[in-house]
PDB file of C-alpha atoms in Angstrom:
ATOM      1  CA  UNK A   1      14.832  14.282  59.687  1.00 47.00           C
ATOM      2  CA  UNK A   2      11.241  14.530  59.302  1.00 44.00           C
ATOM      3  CA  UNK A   3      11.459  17.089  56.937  1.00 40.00           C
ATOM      4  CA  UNK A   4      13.512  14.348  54.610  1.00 38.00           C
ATOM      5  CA  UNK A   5      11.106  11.956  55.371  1.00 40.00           C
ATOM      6  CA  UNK A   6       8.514  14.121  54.450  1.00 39.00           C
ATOM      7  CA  UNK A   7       9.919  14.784  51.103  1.00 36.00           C
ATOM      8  CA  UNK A   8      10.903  11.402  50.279  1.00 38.00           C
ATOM      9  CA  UNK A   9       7.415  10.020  50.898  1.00 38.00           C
ATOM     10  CA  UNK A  10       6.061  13.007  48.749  1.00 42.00           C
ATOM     11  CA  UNK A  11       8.379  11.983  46.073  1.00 43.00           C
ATOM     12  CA  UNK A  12       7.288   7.842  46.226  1.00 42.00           C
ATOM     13  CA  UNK A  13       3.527   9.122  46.343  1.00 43.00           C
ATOM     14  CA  UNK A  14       3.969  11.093  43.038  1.00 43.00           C
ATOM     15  CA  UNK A  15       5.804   8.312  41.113  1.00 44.00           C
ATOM     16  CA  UNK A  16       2.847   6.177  42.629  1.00 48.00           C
ATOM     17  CA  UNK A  17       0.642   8.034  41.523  1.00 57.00           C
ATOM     18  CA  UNK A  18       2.448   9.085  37.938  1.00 84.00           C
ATOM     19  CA  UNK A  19       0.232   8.895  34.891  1.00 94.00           C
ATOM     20  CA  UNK A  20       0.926   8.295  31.164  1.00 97.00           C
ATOM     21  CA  UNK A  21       0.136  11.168  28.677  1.00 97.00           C
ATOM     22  CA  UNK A  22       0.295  10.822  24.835  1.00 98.00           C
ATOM     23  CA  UNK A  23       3.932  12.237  24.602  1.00 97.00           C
ATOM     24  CA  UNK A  24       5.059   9.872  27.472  1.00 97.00           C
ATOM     25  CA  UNK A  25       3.519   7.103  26.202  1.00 98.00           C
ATOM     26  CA  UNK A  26       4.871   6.987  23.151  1.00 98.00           C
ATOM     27  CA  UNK A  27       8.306   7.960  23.928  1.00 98.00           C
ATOM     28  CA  UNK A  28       7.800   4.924  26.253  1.00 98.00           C
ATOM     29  CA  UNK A  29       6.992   2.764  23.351  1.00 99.00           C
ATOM     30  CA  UNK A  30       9.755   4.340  21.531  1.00 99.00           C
ATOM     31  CA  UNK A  31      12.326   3.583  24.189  1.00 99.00           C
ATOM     32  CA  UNK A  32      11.155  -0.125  24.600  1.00 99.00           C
ATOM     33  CA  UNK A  33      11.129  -0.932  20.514  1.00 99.00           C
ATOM     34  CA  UNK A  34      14.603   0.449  20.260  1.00 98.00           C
ATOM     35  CA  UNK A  35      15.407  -2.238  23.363  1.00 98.00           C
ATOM     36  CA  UNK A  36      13.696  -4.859  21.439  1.00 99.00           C
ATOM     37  CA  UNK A  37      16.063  -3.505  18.134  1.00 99.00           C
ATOM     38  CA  UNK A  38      19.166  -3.873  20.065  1.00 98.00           C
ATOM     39  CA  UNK A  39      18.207  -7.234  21.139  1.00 97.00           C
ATOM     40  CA  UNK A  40      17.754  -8.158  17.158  1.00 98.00           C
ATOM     41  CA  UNK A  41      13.818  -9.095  18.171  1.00 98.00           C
ATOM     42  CA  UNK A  42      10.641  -8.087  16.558  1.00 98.00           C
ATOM     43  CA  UNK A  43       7.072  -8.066  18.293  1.00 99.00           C
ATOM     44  CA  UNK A  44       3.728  -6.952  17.342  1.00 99.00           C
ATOM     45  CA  UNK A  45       1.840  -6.072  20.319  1.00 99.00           C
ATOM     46  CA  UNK A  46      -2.363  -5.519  20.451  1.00 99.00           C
ATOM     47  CA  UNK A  47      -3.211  -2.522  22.744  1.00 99.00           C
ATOM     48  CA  UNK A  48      -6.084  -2.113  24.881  1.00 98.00           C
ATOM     49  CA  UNK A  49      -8.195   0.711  26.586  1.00 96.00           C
ATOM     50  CA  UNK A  50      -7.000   4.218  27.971  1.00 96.00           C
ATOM     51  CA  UNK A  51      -3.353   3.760  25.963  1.00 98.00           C
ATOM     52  CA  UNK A  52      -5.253   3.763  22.595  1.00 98.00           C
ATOM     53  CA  UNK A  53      -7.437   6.540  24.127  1.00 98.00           C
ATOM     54  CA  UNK A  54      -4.737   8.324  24.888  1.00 98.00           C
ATOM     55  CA  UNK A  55      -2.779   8.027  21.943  1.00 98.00           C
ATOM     56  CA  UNK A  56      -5.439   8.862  19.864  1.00 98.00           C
ATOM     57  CA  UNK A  57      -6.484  12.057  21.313  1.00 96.00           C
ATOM     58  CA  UNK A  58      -9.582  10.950  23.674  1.00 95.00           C
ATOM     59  CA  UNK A  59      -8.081  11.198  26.664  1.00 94.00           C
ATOM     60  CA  UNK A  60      -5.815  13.210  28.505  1.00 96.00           C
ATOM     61  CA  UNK A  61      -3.722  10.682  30.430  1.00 96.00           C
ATOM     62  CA  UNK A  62      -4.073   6.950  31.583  1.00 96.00           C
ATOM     63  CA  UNK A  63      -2.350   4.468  34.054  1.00 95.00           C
ATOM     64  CA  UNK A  64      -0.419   1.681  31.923  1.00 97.00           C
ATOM     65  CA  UNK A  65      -0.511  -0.306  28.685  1.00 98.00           C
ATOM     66  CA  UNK A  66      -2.749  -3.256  28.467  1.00 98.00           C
ATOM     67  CA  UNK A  67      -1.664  -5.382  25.587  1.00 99.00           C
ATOM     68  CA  UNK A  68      -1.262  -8.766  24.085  1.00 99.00           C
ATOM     69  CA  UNK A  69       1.408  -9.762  22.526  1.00 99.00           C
ATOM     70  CA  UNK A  70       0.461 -11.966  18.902  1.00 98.00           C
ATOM     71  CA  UNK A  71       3.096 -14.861  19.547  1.00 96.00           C
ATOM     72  CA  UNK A  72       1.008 -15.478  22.803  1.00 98.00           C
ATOM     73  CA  UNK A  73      -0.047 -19.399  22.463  1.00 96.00           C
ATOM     74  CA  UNK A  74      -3.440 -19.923  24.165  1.00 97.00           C
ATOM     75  CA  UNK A  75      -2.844 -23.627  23.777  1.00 97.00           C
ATOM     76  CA  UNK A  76       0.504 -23.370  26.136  1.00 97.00           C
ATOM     77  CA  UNK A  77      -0.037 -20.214  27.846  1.00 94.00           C
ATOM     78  CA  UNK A  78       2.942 -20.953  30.416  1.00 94.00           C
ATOM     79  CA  UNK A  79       5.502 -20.177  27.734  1.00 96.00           C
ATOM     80  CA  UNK A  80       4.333 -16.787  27.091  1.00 97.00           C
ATOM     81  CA  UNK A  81       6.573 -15.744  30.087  1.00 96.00           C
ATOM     82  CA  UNK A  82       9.576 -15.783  27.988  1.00 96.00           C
ATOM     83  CA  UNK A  83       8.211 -13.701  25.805  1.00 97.00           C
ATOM     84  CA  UNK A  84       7.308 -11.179  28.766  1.00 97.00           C
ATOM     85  CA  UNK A  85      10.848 -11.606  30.331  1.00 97.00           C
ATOM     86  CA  UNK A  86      12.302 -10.471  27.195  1.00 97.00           C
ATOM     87  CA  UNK A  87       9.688  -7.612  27.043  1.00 98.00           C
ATOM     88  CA  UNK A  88      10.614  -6.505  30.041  1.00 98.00           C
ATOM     89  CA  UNK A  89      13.951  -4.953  29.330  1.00 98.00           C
ATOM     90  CA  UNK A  90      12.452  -2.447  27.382  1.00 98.00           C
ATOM     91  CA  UNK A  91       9.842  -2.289  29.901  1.00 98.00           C
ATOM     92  CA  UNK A  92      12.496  -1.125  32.506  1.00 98.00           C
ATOM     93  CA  UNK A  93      14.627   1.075  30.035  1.00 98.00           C
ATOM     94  CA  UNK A  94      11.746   3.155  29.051  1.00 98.00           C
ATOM     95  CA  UNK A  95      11.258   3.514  32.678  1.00 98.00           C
ATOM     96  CA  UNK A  96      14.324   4.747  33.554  1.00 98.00           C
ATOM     97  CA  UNK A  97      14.448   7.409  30.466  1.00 98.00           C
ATOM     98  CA  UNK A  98      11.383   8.626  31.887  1.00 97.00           C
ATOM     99  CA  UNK A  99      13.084   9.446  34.956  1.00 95.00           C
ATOM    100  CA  UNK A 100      15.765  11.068  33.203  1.00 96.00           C
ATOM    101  CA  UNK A 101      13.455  13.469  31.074  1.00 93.00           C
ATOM    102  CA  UNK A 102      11.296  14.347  34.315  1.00 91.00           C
ATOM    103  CA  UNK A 103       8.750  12.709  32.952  1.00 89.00           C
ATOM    104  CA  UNK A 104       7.923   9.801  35.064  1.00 91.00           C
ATOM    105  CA  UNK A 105       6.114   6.859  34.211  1.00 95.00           C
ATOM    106  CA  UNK A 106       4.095   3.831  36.513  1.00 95.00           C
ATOM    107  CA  UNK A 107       6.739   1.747  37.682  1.00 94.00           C
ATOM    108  CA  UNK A 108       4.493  -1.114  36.535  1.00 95.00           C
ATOM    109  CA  UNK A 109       2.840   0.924  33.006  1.00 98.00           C
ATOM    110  CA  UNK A 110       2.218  -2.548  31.523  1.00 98.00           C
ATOM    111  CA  UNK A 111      -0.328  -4.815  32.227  1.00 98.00           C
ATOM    112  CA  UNK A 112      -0.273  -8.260  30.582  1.00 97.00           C
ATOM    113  CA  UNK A 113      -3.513  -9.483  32.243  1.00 96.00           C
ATOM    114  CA  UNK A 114      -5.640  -9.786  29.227  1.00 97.00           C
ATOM    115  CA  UNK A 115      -3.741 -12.723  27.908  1.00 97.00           C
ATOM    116  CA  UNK A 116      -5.956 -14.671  30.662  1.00 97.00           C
ATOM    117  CA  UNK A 117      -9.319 -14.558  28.661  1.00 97.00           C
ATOM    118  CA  UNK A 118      -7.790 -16.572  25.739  1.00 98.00           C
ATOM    119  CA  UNK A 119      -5.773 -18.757  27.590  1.00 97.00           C
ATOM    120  CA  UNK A 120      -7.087 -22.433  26.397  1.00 97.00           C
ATOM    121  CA  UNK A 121      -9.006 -20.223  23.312  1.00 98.00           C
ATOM    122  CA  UNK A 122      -7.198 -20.390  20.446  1.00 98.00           C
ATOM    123  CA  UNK A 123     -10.103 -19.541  17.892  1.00 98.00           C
ATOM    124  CA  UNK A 124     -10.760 -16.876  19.922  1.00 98.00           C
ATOM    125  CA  UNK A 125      -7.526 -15.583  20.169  1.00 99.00           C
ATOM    126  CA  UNK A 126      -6.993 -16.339  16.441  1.00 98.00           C
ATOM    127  CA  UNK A 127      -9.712 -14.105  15.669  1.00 99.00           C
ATOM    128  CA  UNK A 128      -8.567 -11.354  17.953  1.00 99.00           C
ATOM    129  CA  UNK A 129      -4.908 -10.891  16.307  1.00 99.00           C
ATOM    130  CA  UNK A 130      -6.458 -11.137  12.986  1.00 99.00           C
ATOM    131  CA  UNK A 131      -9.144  -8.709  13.777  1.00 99.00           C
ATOM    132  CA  UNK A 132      -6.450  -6.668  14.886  1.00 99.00           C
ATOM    133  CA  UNK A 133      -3.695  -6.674  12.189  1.00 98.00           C
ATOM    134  CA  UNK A 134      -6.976  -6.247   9.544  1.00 98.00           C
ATOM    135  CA  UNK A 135      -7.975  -3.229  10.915  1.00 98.00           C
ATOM    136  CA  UNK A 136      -4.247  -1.887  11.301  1.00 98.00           C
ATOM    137  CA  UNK A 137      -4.350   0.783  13.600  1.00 99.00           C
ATOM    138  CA  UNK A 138      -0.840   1.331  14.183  1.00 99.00           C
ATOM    139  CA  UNK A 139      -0.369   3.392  17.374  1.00 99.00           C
ATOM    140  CA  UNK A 140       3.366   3.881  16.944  1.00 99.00           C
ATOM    141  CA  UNK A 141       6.140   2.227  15.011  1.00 99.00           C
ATOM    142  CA  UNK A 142       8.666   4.820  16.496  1.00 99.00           C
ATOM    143  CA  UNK A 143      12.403   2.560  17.706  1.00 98.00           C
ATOM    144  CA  UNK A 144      11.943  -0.009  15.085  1.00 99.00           C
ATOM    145  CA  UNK A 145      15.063  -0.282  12.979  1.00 98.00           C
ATOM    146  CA  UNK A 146      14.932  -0.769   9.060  1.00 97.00           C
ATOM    147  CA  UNK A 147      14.866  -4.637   9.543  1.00 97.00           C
ATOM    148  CA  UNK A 148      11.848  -4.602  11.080  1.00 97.00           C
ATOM    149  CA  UNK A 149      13.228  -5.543  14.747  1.00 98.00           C
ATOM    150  CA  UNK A 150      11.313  -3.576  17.552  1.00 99.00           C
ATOM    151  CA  UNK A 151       7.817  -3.477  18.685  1.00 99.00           C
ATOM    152  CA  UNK A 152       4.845  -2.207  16.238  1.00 99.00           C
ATOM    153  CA  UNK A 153       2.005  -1.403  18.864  1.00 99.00           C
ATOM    154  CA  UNK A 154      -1.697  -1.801  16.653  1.00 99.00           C
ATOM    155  CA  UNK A 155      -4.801  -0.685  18.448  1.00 99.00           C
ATOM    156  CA  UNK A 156      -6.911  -4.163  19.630  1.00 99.00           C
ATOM    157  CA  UNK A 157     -10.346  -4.671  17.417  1.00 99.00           C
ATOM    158  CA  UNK A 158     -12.962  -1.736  18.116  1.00 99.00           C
ATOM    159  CA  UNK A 159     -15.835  -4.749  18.726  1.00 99.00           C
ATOM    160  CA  UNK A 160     -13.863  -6.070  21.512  1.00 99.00           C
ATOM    161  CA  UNK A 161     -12.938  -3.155  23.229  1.00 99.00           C
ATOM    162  CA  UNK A 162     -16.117  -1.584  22.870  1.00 99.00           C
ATOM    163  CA  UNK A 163     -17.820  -5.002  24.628  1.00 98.00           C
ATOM    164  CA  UNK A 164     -14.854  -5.020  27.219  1.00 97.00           C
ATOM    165  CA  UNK A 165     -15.609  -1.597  28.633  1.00 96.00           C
ATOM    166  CA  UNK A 166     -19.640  -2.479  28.459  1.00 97.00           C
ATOM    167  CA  UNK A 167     -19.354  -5.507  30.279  1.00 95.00           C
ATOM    168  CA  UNK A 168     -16.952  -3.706  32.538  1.00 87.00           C
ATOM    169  CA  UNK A 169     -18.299  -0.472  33.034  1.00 88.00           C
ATOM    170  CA  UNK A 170     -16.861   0.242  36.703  1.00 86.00           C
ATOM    171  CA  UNK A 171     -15.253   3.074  36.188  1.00 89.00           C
ATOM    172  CA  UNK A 172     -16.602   6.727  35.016  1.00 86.00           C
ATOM    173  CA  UNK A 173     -14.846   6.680  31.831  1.00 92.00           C
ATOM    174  CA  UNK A 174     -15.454   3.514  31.359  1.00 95.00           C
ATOM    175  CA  UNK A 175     -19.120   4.252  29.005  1.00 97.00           C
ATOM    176  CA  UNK A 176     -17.499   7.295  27.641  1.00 97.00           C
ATOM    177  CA  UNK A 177     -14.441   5.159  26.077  1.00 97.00           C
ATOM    178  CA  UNK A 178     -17.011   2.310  24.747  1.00 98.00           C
ATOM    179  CA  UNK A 179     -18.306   5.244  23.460  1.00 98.00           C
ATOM    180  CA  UNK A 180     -15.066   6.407  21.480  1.00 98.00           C
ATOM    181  CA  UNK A 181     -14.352   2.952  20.446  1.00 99.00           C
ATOM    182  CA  UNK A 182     -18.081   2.126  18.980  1.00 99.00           C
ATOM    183  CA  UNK A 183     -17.591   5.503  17.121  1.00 99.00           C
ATOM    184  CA  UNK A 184     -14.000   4.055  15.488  1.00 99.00           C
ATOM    185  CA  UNK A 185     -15.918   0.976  14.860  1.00 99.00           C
ATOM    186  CA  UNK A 186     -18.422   3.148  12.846  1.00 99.00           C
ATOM    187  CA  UNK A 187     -15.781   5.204  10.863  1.00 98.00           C
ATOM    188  CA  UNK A 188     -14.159   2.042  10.111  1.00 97.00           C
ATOM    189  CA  UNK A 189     -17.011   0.520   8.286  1.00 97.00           C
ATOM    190  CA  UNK A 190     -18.397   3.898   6.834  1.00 98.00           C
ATOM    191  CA  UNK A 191     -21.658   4.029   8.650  1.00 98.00           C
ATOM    192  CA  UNK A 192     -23.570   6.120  11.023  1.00 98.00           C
ATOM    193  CA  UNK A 193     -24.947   3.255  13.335  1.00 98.00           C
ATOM    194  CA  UNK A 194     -25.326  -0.152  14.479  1.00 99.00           C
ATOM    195  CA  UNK A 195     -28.752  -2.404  15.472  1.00 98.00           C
ATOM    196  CA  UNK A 196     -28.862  -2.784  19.299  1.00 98.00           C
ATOM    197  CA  UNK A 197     -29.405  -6.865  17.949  1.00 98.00           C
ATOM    198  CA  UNK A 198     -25.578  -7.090  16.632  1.00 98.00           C
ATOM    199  CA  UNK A 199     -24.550  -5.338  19.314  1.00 98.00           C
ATOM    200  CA  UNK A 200     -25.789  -8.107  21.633  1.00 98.00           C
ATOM    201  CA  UNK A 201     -24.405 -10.511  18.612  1.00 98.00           C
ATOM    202  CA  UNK A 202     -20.785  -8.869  19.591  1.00 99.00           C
ATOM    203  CA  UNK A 203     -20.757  -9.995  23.193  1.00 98.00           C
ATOM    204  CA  UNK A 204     -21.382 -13.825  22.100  1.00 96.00           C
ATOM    205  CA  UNK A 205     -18.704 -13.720  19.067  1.00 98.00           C
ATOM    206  CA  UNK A 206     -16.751 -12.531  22.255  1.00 98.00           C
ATOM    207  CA  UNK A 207     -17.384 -15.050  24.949  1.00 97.00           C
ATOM    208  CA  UNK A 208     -19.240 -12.600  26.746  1.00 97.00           C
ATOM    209  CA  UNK A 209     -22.670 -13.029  28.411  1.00 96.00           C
ATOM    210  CA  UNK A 210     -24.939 -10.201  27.315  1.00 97.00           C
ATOM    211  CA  UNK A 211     -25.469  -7.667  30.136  1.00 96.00           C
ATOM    212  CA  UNK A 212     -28.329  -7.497  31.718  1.00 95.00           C
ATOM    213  CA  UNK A 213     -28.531  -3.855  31.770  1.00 96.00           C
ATOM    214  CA  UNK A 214     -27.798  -3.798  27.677  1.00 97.00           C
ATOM    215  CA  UNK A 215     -30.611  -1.756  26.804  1.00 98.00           C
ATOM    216  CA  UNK A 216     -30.166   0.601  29.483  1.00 97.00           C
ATOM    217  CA  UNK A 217     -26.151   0.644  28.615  1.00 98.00           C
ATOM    218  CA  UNK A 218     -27.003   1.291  24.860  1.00 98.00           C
ATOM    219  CA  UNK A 219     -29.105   4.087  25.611  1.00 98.00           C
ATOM    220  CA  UNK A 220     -26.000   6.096  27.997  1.00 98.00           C
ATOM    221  CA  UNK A 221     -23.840   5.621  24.729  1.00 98.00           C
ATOM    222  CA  UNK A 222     -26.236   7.180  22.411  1.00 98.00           C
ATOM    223  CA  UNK A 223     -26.400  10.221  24.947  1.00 98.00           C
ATOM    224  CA  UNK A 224     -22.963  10.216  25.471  1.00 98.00           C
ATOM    225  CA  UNK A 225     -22.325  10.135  21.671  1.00 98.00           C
ATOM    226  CA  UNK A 226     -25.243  12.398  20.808  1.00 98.00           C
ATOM    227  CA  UNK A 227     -26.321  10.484  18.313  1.00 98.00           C
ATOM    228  CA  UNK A 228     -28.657   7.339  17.517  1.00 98.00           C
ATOM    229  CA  UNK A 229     -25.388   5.005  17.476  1.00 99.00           C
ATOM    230  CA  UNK A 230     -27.102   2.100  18.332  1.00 99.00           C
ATOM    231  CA  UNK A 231     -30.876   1.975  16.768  1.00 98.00           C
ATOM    232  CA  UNK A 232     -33.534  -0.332  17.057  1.00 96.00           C
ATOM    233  CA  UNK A 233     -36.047  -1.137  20.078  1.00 92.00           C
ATOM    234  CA  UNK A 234     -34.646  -1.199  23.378  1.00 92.00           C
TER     235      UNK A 234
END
């Protein structure tokens, strides 16, 4: 009996401690657009953080999907729970395929907690999803049927992620993907670097208070990105 028990608890801790690679990622996102399909809806969902990273080849695995979804309404946040509830079908079915294909996947691989900085901020928010679909970096289409029902998952704006992960900063990889996403910002706009004084303009256009620590910050992502990324004095 122990022995079973043994097992059994071996089995919960590696589902519990399951992480998302690119292929299972996307297959998830696959599996949840064609949901979406079936259910003749169409969403457009804004990723953040180690999915993007992830997806795009800077990171080996990460723990779930931060996104937004762009018929979020700051001004009546409460209502955005139907359109999570609905979400969450596919949610669960790309869950359960997982399983299936061996492959598991975080029970909970979404996480819907960014909606929370733009609640009552609809300028902000407005400039987020338009930041967003402008820079169209579509992460995966895959499940969508001809009609355009399913999900299209685009990357969130470089700017904000890249002041995110600098005003967060708690984790290890936390400077090294602020790194990754300053570097996008830079390919974007074909250019080799930014002034440290609109980087500290990013934070405000953000509702962020600059960090205290900016200069010293700025100076890790140069190293990290062996390169003057950020110039100026600082």
């Amino acid at each position: 009996m122990k022995y079973v028990k043994a097992i059994i608890f071996g089995c919960l801790a590696a589902l519990a401690a399951a992480q998302m690679t690119k292929e299972s990622i996307l297959l998830a996102m696959e599996d949840s657009s064609k949901t979406m399909a079936k259910l003749d809806s169409k969403f457009t969902l804004i990723v953040q953080g180690g999915a993007v990273n992830v997806i795009l080849g800077n990171r080996e695995e990460t723990g779930d999907m931060d996104f937004l979804a762009t018929n979020y309404k700051p001004m009546d946040p409460s209502a955005y729970g139907e359109v999570l509830d609905k979400l969450k079908r596919g949610w669960l079915w790309a869950y359960t395929q997982a399983k299936k294909r061996q492959q598991p996947i975080p029970s909970n691989w979404v996480d819907t907690s960014i909606s929370i900085f733009f609640n009552r901020k609809e300028a902000l928010f407005k400039k987020f999803t338009s930041e967003a679909e402008a820079q169209a970096t579509i992460l995966s289409t895959a499940g969508m049927d001809k009609d355009g029902t399913g999900i299209k998952f685009i990357a969130a704006p470089w700017d904000w992620q890249f002041v995110s992960k600098m005003v967060q900063h708690e984790k290890d990889y936390d400077l090294d993907d602020a790194t990754f996403y300053l570097q996008q910002w830079l390919k974007k706009v074909e250019t080799s670097s930014i002034s440290y004084d609109r980087i500290a303009q990013w934070f405000s256009a953000w509702s962020f208070t600059v960090p205290s620590d900016l200069a010293a910050l700025c100076k890790e992502i140069n190293r990290k990105g062996g390169a003057q990324l950020i110039t100026g004095n600082f």
